[in-house]
Amino acid sequence: MASSSGPLNEELQCSICLDVLTDPVTTPCGHNFCRTCLNKCWTNIQTCFCPLCKENFSRRPDLKINTALREVVQHFKEKFNLEKSELLCDFCDERKQKAVKSCLTCQSSYCETHLEPHLRVPRLKKHTLINAVENLEDYICQKHERPLKLFCRDDQTCVCLSCTEGDHRTHNTVPIEEESQEKKIQLFQTQTDVQQMIQNRMKKIEEIQHSVELRKRNTEEEKSSIVELFTDLIRSIERCQSELLKMMEEQQKAAEKQAEDLIKELQQEITDLKKRNTELEQISHTDDHLHILQMHSSLNRRPGTKNWTEIRIDSDVNVFPLHRALTQLKKTQEALNKKLSQTGLGCVQKYAVDVTLDPATAYPYLILSDDGKQVSDGDIEQDVPENPKRFEDVSCVLAKEGFSSGRFYYEVQVKGKTEWDLGVARESVHRKRDISSSPEDGLWSMILINQNQYIACDNPAVIFSHTKTPEKVGVFVDYEEGLVSFYDVGSRSHIYSFTGQTFTDKFYPYFSPCDNDKAKNSNPLIISPVS
């Protein structure tokens, strides 16, 4: 879209092509789109929906052009000079008329009146006419001074007929129109990918902003809780309270700074992608075949942007490291400090159960130990029998033991691993297709990536760093309370909890050692006895 920034800029922008509206139509939910863009979006689908708010329509709406909005758009285009400048006839003496065709043989542009001899005189009718363009020299072979009518696929360049009798005699050449059409199809797909990337990044900004607000609310709640907790304690605890609040403020500032940096990076990517989208949109509407071919290589490359799929802002306030500051207090406070830092690990360990891996559910590339206590990625597909319980698209395995009530707890050694995925899965989780690590797909799990970054696969997912990578992880489930908690067993500290869940299915412990990454992550997950 042009860079003019008026007050109506966004209101007159189609959210599909991200350009100023053309022949605007309005959906029943009140959103506006280009008529062509919306028709393309609804091609080959059974249920029509609004591309912006996703509202479904029981039947395909009968869309008519919003004439009032079209006049506003036209006024906007004229005000900011968004209309393309006209190329004028080379042969008009007084008032120059708009050129409609350019002759590659004569290397001149003609209005309808002066074009007439080229349509009538036999000799001139043999000349090559194209839609009016300014830079005619770009359409002429510099070596033979003949029109560029062919495309050499071997050298990826436009050539004239004389070229095919010389240097390109044995090369694969096709009419320029044919190659241009193929390249145009490729560019359309690239444009579609870029538009999706823009939408994803705009959604990511909203998600980050929401996470920051949620974290801010949680911070305020935690601050109030801590103030209340320390109100009646002696002066030494008041000093500790002050330190805790200061550290929490620093955490909040760090989180907001991280969010600010992420949003700036996302906005920069959106700006770059919008620029790429504008170029793709402009070239998608041109019949200038040579221009399409010349621009194809630079525009068809996928933009070099970051993968934002797993980037999250932690919305929970990690106060447990701060609570450890209470160890400096008197013996009367030591009990409180222990309770806060351990976060009840000793209480949940009494619900320990004996867990064994179920080979009937194991992904074919996984290797299980004979005792059913270890699993690793083998990089090679194993010869395993077909089984309706086996996962075929997700690298994981379930335990033989399932639970449909009460509480249970188990521990897994993850020492030496750079990535892993642990948690619980409901019995009805899909086994034969790819699934996301989320409660919606029947998984409540915690993922480690890059050795020290955690992803709590909640809704929304939360990403955060842990001060020390655990060597053993504990998983606790309270079925009736809808609680799934994860613990660092070594430091006896809490990592993350899913709360307020509703469980109806039978639950099974879930294990994924993740890809071994060329032996960098080859260590197995080991189910350990609870001490």
Coordinates of C-alpha atoms in Angstrom, one line a residue:
M1 CA 0.0 0.0 0.0
A2 CA 1.2 3.6 -0.6
S3 CA 2.9 5.2 2.3
S4 CA 0.5 8.1 2.6
S5 CA -0.9 8.1 6.1
G6 CA -4.3 9.8 6.4
P7 CA -6.8 9.4 9.1
L8 CA -8.9 7.0 7.0
N9 CA -5.9 4.9 6.0
E10 CA -6.8 1.7 8.0
E11 CA -10.6 2.2 7.6
L12 CA -10.2 2.1 3.8
Q13 CA -7.8 -0.9 3.8
C14 CA -8.9 -4.4 2.8
S15 CA -7.6 -6.8 5.5
I16 CA -7.1 -9.5 2.8
C17 CA -4.8 -7.8 0.3
L18 CA -3.9 -5.0 2.7
D19 CA -4.3 -2.4 0.0
V20 CA -6.9 0.4 -0.5
L21 CA -10.3 -1.1 -1.2
T22 CA -11.3 -1.7 -4.8
D23 CA -15.0 -2.2 -5.5
P24 CA -15.7 -2.5 -1.8
V25 CA -18.4 -4.9 -0.5
T26 CA -19.7 -5.2 3.0
T27 CA -20.4 -8.5 4.8
P28 CA -23.4 -9.0 7.1
C29 CA -21.1 -8.6 10.2
G30 CA -20.2 -5.1 9.0
H31 CA -16.6 -5.6 7.6
N32 CA -15.5 -4.3 4.2
F33 CA -13.3 -6.1 1.6
C34 CA -12.4 -5.8 -2.0
R35 CA -15.0 -7.7 -4.0
T36 CA -12.4 -9.7 -5.9
C37 CA -10.5 -10.5 -2.7
L38 CA -13.6 -11.8 -0.9
N39 CA -14.7 -13.9 -3.9
K40 CA -11.2 -15.5 -4.0
C41 CA -11.4 -16.2 -0.3
W42 CA -14.8 -17.9 -0.7
T43 CA -13.8 -20.0 -3.7
N44 CA -14.1 -23.8 -3.2
I45 CA -15.4 -23.6 0.4
Q46 CA -18.8 -24.8 1.7
T47 CA -19.3 -22.4 4.6
C48 CA -18.6 -18.7 4.0
F49 CA -17.2 -16.7 6.9
C50 CA -15.8 -13.2 7.5
P51 CA -12.0 -13.3 7.0
L52 CA -11.6 -10.7 9.7
C53 CA -13.9 -11.7 12.6
K54 CA -14.4 -15.4 11.4
E55 CA -18.2 -15.2 11.8
N56 CA -19.9 -18.0 9.8
F57 CA -22.8 -17.2 7.4
S58 CA -25.6 -19.8 7.0
R59 CA -25.7 -19.0 3.3
R60 CA -23.4 -17.2 0.9
P61 CA -24.3 -13.4 1.2
D62 CA -25.4 -11.6 -1.9
L63 CA -22.8 -8.9 -2.0
K64 CA -23.2 -5.7 -3.9
I65 CA -20.7 -2.9 -4.2
N66 CA -21.0 -0.3 -1.5
T67 CA -21.2 2.8 -3.8
A68 CA -21.0 5.3 -1.0
L69 CA -17.8 3.7 0.3
R70 CA -16.4 3.4 -3.2
E71 CA -16.8 7.2 -3.6
V72 CA -14.9 7.8 -0.3
V73 CA -12.1 5.5 -1.5
Q74 CA -11.9 7.3 -4.8
H75 CA -11.6 10.6 -3.0
F76 CA -8.9 9.2 -0.8
K77 CA -6.9 7.9 -3.7
E78 CA -7.1 11.3 -5.5
K79 CA -6.2 13.2 -2.4
F80 CA -3.0 11.1 -1.8
N81 CA -2.2 10.6 -5.5
L82 CA -2.5 6.8 -5.3
E83 CA -3.6 6.5 -8.9
K84 CA -0.9 5.5 -11.4
S85 CA 0.4 8.3 -13.6
E86 CA -0.5 8.1 -17.2
L87 CA 1.9 7.6 -20.1
L88 CA 1.3 10.1 -22.9
C89 CA 1.4 9.6 -26.7
D90 CA 4.7 10.5 -28.4
F91 CA 3.0 12.0 -31.5
C92 CA 0.3 14.3 -30.2
D93 CA 1.2 17.9 -31.1
E94 CA -0.9 20.0 -28.9
R95 CA -2.8 18.4 -26.0
K96 CA -1.1 15.1 -25.3
Q97 CA -3.5 12.1 -25.2
K98 CA -3.0 9.0 -23.0
A99 CA -0.9 6.3 -24.7
V100 CA -2.7 2.9 -25.1
K101 CA 0.1 0.9 -26.8
S102 CA 3.8 0.9 -27.3
C103 CA 5.5 -0.4 -30.4
L104 CA 8.7 -2.3 -29.8
T105 CA 9.7 -2.0 -33.4
C106 CA 9.3 1.7 -33.6
Q107 CA 10.2 2.2 -29.9
S108 CA 7.3 4.7 -29.5
S109 CA 4.0 5.0 -27.7
Y110 CA 0.7 5.8 -29.3
C111 CA -2.7 7.1 -28.4
E112 CA -5.8 5.5 -30.0
T113 CA -5.7 8.0 -32.9
H114 CA -2.0 7.6 -33.8
L115 CA -2.1 3.9 -33.3
E116 CA -4.6 3.5 -36.2
P117 CA -1.9 3.0 -38.9
H118 CA -0.4 0.1 -37.0
L119 CA -3.8 -1.6 -37.1
R120 CA -4.4 -0.9 -40.8
V121 CA -1.1 -0.7 -42.8
P122 CA 0.1 -4.3 -43.6
R123 CA 3.8 -3.5 -43.0
L124 CA 3.0 -1.8 -39.6
K125 CA 0.7 -4.6 -38.6
K126 CA 3.8 -6.9 -38.4
H127 CA 5.3 -4.7 -35.6
T128 CA 5.2 -5.9 -32.0
L129 CA 2.7 -4.0 -29.9
I130 CA 2.5 -4.1 -26.1
N131 CA 0.6 -2.2 -23.4
A132 CA 2.0 1.3 -23.0
V133 CA 5.2 1.4 -21.0
E134 CA 7.9 4.1 -20.4
N135 CA 11.1 2.2 -20.6
L136 CA 10.9 0.7 -24.1
E137 CA 14.6 0.1 -24.3
D138 CA 14.2 -2.6 -21.6
Y139 CA 12.0 -4.6 -24.0
I140 CA 14.6 -4.6 -26.8
C141 CA 17.5 -7.1 -27.2
Q142 CA 20.6 -4.9 -26.7
K143 CA 22.7 -7.2 -28.9
H144 CA 20.3 -7.7 -31.9
E145 CA 18.0 -4.7 -31.4
R146 CA 15.0 -7.0 -31.8
P147 CA 12.0 -7.4 -29.4
L148 CA 12.5 -9.8 -26.5
K149 CA 9.8 -12.4 -27.3
L150 CA 11.2 -15.5 -25.7
F151 CA 12.5 -16.7 -22.3
C152 CA 15.6 -18.9 -22.0
R153 CA 14.9 -21.3 -19.1
D154 CA 18.5 -22.5 -19.1
D155 CA 20.0 -19.0 -18.5
Q156 CA 16.8 -17.5 -16.9
T157 CA 16.8 -14.5 -19.2
C158 CA 14.7 -12.9 -21.9
V159 CA 16.0 -13.3 -25.5
C160 CA 15.0 -12.3 -29.0
L161 CA 14.6 -14.6 -32.1
S162 CA 18.1 -13.9 -33.2
C163 CA 19.5 -15.1 -29.8
T164 CA 17.9 -18.5 -30.4
E165 CA 20.0 -18.8 -33.6
G166 CA 23.2 -18.0 -31.7
D167 CA 24.2 -18.4 -28.1
H168 CA 20.8 -19.9 -27.1
R169 CA 20.5 -22.2 -30.1
T170 CA 20.3 -25.4 -28.0
H171 CA 18.6 -24.0 -25.0
N172 CA 15.1 -24.5 -23.7
T173 CA 13.2 -21.4 -24.8
V174 CA 9.5 -20.7 -24.5
P175 CA 7.3 -17.7 -25.4
I176 CA 7.6 -14.9 -22.8
E177 CA 3.9 -14.9 -22.2
E178 CA 4.0 -18.6 -21.2
E179 CA 6.9 -18.2 -18.7
S180 CA 5.3 -15.0 -17.3
Q181 CA 2.1 -16.8 -16.5
E182 CA 3.9 -19.6 -14.6
K183 CA 6.0 -17.0 -12.7
K184 CA 2.8 -15.1 -11.9
I185 CA 1.2 -18.2 -10.4
Q186 CA 4.3 -18.7 -8.2
L187 CA 4.2 -15.0 -7.1
F188 CA 0.6 -15.3 -6.2
Q189 CA 1.4 -18.2 -3.8
T190 CA 4.3 -16.1 -2.3
Q191 CA 1.9 -13.2 -1.9
T192 CA -0.6 -15.5 -0.1
D193 CA 2.2 -16.7 2.2
V194 CA 3.3 -13.1 3.0
Q195 CA -0.3 -12.1 3.8
Q196 CA -0.6 -15.0 6.2
M197 CA 2.7 -14.0 7.8
I198 CA 1.4 -10.5 8.3
Q199 CA -1.8 -11.8 9.9
N200 CA 0.2 -14.1 12.2
R201 CA 2.4 -11.3 13.4
M202 CA -0.5 -9.0 14.0
K203 CA -2.1 -11.7 16.1
K204 CA 1.2 -12.3 17.9
I205 CA 1.3 -8.6 18.9
E206 CA -2.2 -8.9 20.4
E207 CA -1.1 -12.0 22.2
I208 CA 2.0 -10.4 23.7
Q209 CA 0.0 -7.3 24.7
H210 CA -2.6 -9.6 26.4
S211 CA 0.2 -11.5 28.2
V212 CA 1.8 -8.3 29.5
E213 CA -1.6 -7.1 30.8
L214 CA -2.3 -10.5 32.4
R215 CA 1.1 -10.5 34.0
K216 CA 0.6 -7.0 35.3
R217 CA -2.7 -8.0 36.9
N218 CA -1.0 -11.0 38.4
T219 CA 1.8 -8.8 39.7
E220 CA -0.6 -6.5 41.4
E221 CA -2.4 -9.5 43.0
E222 CA 0.9 -11.0 44.2
K223 CA 2.0 -7.6 45.6
S224 CA -1.2 -7.3 47.6
S225 CA -0.9 -10.9 48.9
I226 CA 2.7 -10.3 50.0
V227 CA 1.9 -7.0 51.7
E228 CA -0.9 -8.8 53.7
L229 CA 1.3 -11.7 54.5
F230 CA 4.0 -9.5 56.1
T231 CA 1.8 -6.9 57.8
D232 CA 2.0 -8.4 61.3
L233 CA 5.6 -9.6 61.2
I234 CA 8.6 -7.8 62.9
R235 CA 10.8 -5.2 61.4
S236 CA 13.2 -7.7 59.8
I237 CA 10.4 -9.1 57.8
E238 CA 9.3 -5.6 56.7
R239 CA 12.8 -5.1 55.3
C240 CA 12.5 -8.4 53.4
Q241 CA 9.1 -7.3 52.1
S242 CA 10.6 -4.2 50.6
E243 CA 13.3 -6.3 48.9
L244 CA 10.7 -8.6 47.5
L245 CA 8.6 -5.8 46.1
K246 CA 11.6 -4.2 44.5
M247 CA 12.7 -7.5 42.8
M248 CA 9.1 -8.0 41.5
E249 CA 9.0 -4.6 40.0
E250 CA 12.3 -5.3 38.3
Q251 CA 10.8 -8.5 37.0
Q252 CA 7.8 -6.6 35.7
K253 CA 10.0 -4.0 34.0
A254 CA 12.1 -6.7 32.4
A255 CA 8.9 -8.4 31.1
E256 CA 7.6 -5.2 29.7
K257 CA 10.9 -4.4 28.2
Q258 CA 11.0 -7.9 26.6
A259 CA 7.5 -7.4 25.3
E260 CA 8.4 -3.9 24.0
D261 CA 11.4 -5.3 22.1
L262 CA 9.4 -8.2 20.7
I263 CA 6.6 -5.9 19.5
K264 CA 9.1 -3.6 17.9
E265 CA 10.7 -6.5 16.1
L266 CA 7.2 -7.8 15.0
Q267 CA 6.2 -4.3 13.8
Q268 CA 9.4 -4.0 11.8
E269 CA 8.7 -7.4 10.2
I270 CA 5.1 -6.4 9.4
T271 CA 6.4 -3.2 7.8
D272 CA 8.8 -5.2 5.7
L273 CA 6.2 -7.8 4.8
K274 CA 3.6 -5.1 3.9
K275 CA 6.2 -3.6 1.6
R276 CA 6.8 -7.0 0.0
N277 CA 3.0 -7.5 -0.2
T278 CA 2.6 -4.2 -2.0
E279 CA 5.2 -5.1 -4.6
L280 CA 3.6 -8.5 -5.1
E281 CA 0.1 -7.0 -5.4
Q282 CA 1.4 -4.4 -8.0
I283 CA 3.1 -7.1 -10.1
S284 CA 0.1 -9.4 -9.8
H285 CA -2.1 -6.8 -11.6
T286 CA 0.3 -6.1 -14.4
D287 CA 0.4 -7.6 -17.8
D288 CA 4.0 -6.5 -18.2
H289 CA 5.5 -10.0 -18.7
L290 CA 9.0 -8.9 -18.9
H291 CA 8.7 -6.9 -15.7
I292 CA 7.3 -10.0 -14.0
L293 CA 10.2 -12.1 -15.1
Q294 CA 12.8 -9.5 -14.1
M295 CA 11.3 -9.1 -10.6
H296 CA 10.4 -12.8 -10.0
S297 CA 13.7 -13.9 -8.4
S298 CA 13.8 -11.1 -5.8
L299 CA 10.1 -11.2 -5.0
N300 CA 9.6 -15.0 -4.9
R301 CA 12.1 -15.6 -2.2
R302 CA 10.5 -16.3 1.2
P303 CA 11.1 -13.3 3.5
G304 CA 13.9 -14.1 6.0
T305 CA 11.8 -13.6 9.2
K306 CA 11.9 -15.2 12.6
N307 CA 9.7 -18.2 13.5
W308 CA 7.4 -16.7 16.1
T309 CA 5.3 -19.9 16.8
E310 CA 6.8 -20.6 20.2
I311 CA 7.6 -17.0 21.4
R312 CA 5.6 -16.1 24.5
I313 CA 5.6 -13.7 27.4
D314 CA 5.4 -15.3 30.8
S315 CA 2.2 -14.0 32.4
D316 CA 2.8 -15.7 35.8
V317 CA 4.9 -14.0 38.5
N318 CA 7.7 -16.3 39.7
V319 CA 8.0 -15.3 43.3
F320 CA 9.7 -18.5 44.5
P321 CA 13.3 -17.4 44.0
L322 CA 12.3 -14.2 45.8
H323 CA 11.0 -16.2 48.8
R324 CA 14.4 -17.8 49.3
A325 CA 15.5 -14.4 50.5
L326 CA 13.6 -15.2 53.7
T327 CA 16.4 -17.6 54.8
Q328 CA 18.2 -14.7 56.4
L329 CA 15.4 -14.2 58.9
K330 CA 15.0 -15.7 62.4
K331 CA 14.0 -19.2 63.2
T332 CA 10.4 -18.1 63.5
Q333 CA 10.4 -17.2 59.8
E334 CA 12.3 -20.2 58.6
A335 CA 9.2 -22.5 58.6
L336 CA 7.4 -20.0 56.4
N337 CA 10.4 -19.7 54.1
K338 CA 10.6 -23.5 53.7
K339 CA 6.9 -23.7 52.9
L340 CA 7.0 -21.0 50.3
S341 CA 10.2 -22.3 48.6
Q342 CA 9.2 -26.0 48.5
T343 CA 5.7 -25.1 47.3
G344 CA 4.3 -28.3 48.8
L345 CA 6.5 -30.8 46.9
G346 CA 6.7 -33.1 50.0
C347 CA 2.9 -33.1 50.1
V348 CA 2.4 -34.2 46.5
Q349 CA 5.2 -36.9 46.6
K350 CA 3.1 -39.0 48.9
Y351 CA 0.8 -39.6 45.9
A352 CA 3.6 -41.3 43.9
V353 CA 2.6 -44.1 41.6
D354 CA 4.6 -46.8 39.7
V355 CA 4.6 -45.9 36.0
T356 CA 5.7 -48.1 33.1
L357 CA 5.8 -47.2 29.4
D358 CA 3.3 -48.8 27.0
P359 CA 5.1 -50.0 23.8
A360 CA 1.7 -50.4 22.0
T361 CA 1.4 -46.5 22.0
A362 CA 5.1 -45.7 21.1
Y363 CA 5.9 -43.7 18.0
P364 CA 7.8 -46.0 15.6
Y365 CA 11.0 -44.0 15.8
L366 CA 11.2 -44.3 19.6
I367 CA 13.3 -46.9 21.5
L368 CA 12.0 -48.3 24.8
S369 CA 14.0 -50.1 27.4
D370 CA 13.1 -53.7 28.3
D371 CA 11.8 -52.7 31.7
G372 CA 9.6 -50.0 30.3
K373 CA 11.3 -47.2 32.3
Q374 CA 13.4 -45.4 29.6
V375 CA 12.6 -43.9 26.1
S376 CA 14.8 -42.2 23.6
D377 CA 14.6 -41.1 19.9
G378 CA 16.4 -43.7 17.6
D379 CA 16.4 -41.7 14.4
I380 CA 15.4 -44.8 12.5
E381 CA 11.9 -46.2 12.1
Q382 CA 11.4 -49.4 14.1
D383 CA 9.6 -52.5 12.8
V384 CA 6.6 -52.3 15.0
P385 CA 3.1 -53.9 14.6
E386 CA 0.1 -51.8 13.7
N387 CA -2.0 -50.8 16.7
P388 CA -5.0 -48.4 17.0
K389 CA -3.4 -47.0 20.2
R390 CA 0.0 -46.2 18.5
F391 CA 0.9 -42.5 17.7
E392 CA 1.9 -42.2 14.1
D393 CA 2.6 -38.4 13.7
V394 CA 3.7 -37.4 17.2
S395 CA 7.0 -38.5 18.7
C396 CA 5.7 -39.7 22.1
V397 CA 4.6 -42.7 24.2
L398 CA 2.0 -43.1 27.0
A399 CA 2.2 -45.1 30.2
K400 CA 0.3 -48.3 30.7
E401 CA -1.3 -47.0 33.8
G402 CA -4.3 -44.7 33.5
F403 CA -6.2 -42.6 36.1
S404 CA -9.8 -41.4 36.1
S405 CA -10.0 -40.0 39.6
G406 CA -8.0 -39.0 42.7
R407 CA -4.4 -37.8 42.7
F408 CA -1.2 -39.2 41.3
Y409 CA 2.5 -38.2 41.0
Y410 CA 5.5 -39.4 39.1
E411 CA 9.1 -38.3 38.5
V412 CA 11.2 -38.4 35.3
Q413 CA 15.0 -37.9 35.0
V414 CA 15.8 -35.4 32.2
K415 CA 19.5 -34.9 32.9
G416 CA 21.7 -34.1 29.9
K417 CA 18.7 -33.4 27.6
T418 CA 18.4 -30.1 25.6
E419 CA 14.7 -30.7 24.8
W420 CA 11.8 -32.8 26.2
D421 CA 8.1 -32.8 26.5
L422 CA 6.3 -34.2 29.6
G423 CA 2.8 -34.2 31.1
V424 CA -0.5 -36.1 30.8
A425 CA -2.8 -37.0 28.0
R426 CA -6.4 -37.9 27.9
E427 CA -7.3 -41.4 26.6
S428 CA -9.2 -40.0 23.6
V429 CA -6.3 -38.0 22.3
H430 CA -5.8 -38.5 18.5
R431 CA -3.2 -41.1 17.7
K432 CA -3.1 -41.1 13.9
R433 CA -2.6 -37.4 13.0
D434 CA -0.5 -34.5 14.2
I435 CA -1.8 -32.7 17.3
S436 CA -0.8 -29.6 19.1
S437 CA 0.5 -29.7 22.7
S438 CA -2.5 -28.0 24.2
P439 CA -5.5 -28.8 26.5
E440 CA -7.8 -28.4 23.4
D441 CA -6.1 -31.4 21.8
G442 CA -6.0 -33.4 25.0
L443 CA -2.5 -32.7 26.3
W444 CA -1.4 -30.9 29.5
S445 CA 2.4 -30.7 29.1
M446 CA 5.6 -28.7 29.8
I447 CA 8.2 -28.4 27.0
L448 CA 11.9 -27.6 27.4
I449 CA 13.7 -26.0 24.4
N450 CA 17.2 -24.6 24.0
Q451 CA 18.3 -26.2 27.3
N452 CA 16.7 -23.5 29.6
Q453 CA 13.5 -22.2 28.1
Y454 CA 10.2 -23.6 29.1
I455 CA 6.9 -23.6 27.3
A456 CA 3.8 -24.2 29.4
C457 CA 1.4 -25.4 26.7
D458 CA -1.6 -23.6 28.3
N459 CA -4.2 -21.4 26.6
P460 CA -2.5 -19.1 25.8
A461 CA 0.9 -20.8 26.0
V462 CA 3.5 -19.3 28.2
I463 CA 7.3 -19.2 27.6
F464 CA 9.8 -18.4 30.4
S465 CA 13.3 -19.2 31.6
H466 CA 14.2 -21.2 34.7
T467 CA 17.2 -20.2 36.8
K468 CA 18.6 -23.8 36.7
T469 CA 17.8 -26.6 34.3
P470 CA 16.4 -29.4 36.4
E471 CA 17.8 -32.9 36.3
K472 CA 14.6 -34.5 37.4
V473 CA 11.0 -33.3 36.9
G474 CA 8.0 -34.2 39.0
V475 CA 4.4 -34.3 37.5
F476 CA 1.4 -34.1 39.9
V477 CA -2.3 -34.4 38.9
D478 CA -5.3 -33.7 41.1
Y479 CA -8.2 -35.1 38.9
E480 CA -11.1 -33.6 40.9
E481 CA -9.4 -30.2 41.3
G482 CA -8.5 -29.9 37.6
L483 CA -4.8 -29.4 38.5
V484 CA -1.6 -30.4 36.7
S485 CA 1.6 -29.2 38.3
F486 CA 5.3 -29.5 37.4
Y487 CA 8.2 -29.4 39.9
D488 CA 12.0 -29.2 39.8
V489 CA 12.7 -32.1 42.1
G490 CA 16.4 -31.2 42.7
S491 CA 15.6 -27.7 44.0
R492 CA 12.2 -28.8 45.4
S493 CA 10.7 -25.8 43.6
H494 CA 7.5 -25.3 41.6
I495 CA 7.8 -24.7 37.9
Y496 CA 4.2 -24.3 36.5
S497 CA 0.6 -25.3 37.1
F498 CA -2.4 -25.8 34.9
T499 CA -5.4 -24.8 37.1
G500 CA -9.2 -24.7 36.7
Q501 CA -9.2 -27.6 34.2
T502 CA -12.1 -29.9 33.6
F503 CA -11.2 -33.6 33.3
T504 CA -13.7 -36.2 32.1
D505 CA -11.5 -38.8 30.3
K506 CA -9.1 -41.3 31.7
F507 CA -5.6 -39.8 32.0
Y508 CA -2.2 -41.3 31.1
P509 CA 1.3 -40.0 31.8
Y510 CA 2.8 -38.7 28.6
F511 CA 6.5 -38.7 27.5
S512 CA 8.3 -37.2 24.5
P513 CA 12.1 -37.3 24.4
C514 CA 12.0 -35.1 21.2
D515 CA 14.4 -35.4 18.3
N516 CA 17.9 -36.5 19.2
D517 CA 19.4 -33.6 17.2
K518 CA 22.4 -35.4 15.8
A519 CA 23.1 -37.0 19.2
K520 CA 23.0 -33.6 21.0
N521 CA 19.7 -34.7 22.7
S522 CA 20.2 -38.5 22.7
N523 CA 19.9 -39.0 26.4
P524 CA 16.7 -41.0 27.4
L525 CA 13.8 -39.9 29.6
I526 CA 14.0 -42.2 32.6
I527 CA 11.0 -42.8 34.9
S528 CA 12.6 -42.7 38.4
P529 CA 11.4 -44.0 41.7
V530 CA 10.2 -41.3 44.1
S531 CA 12.3 -41.1 47.2

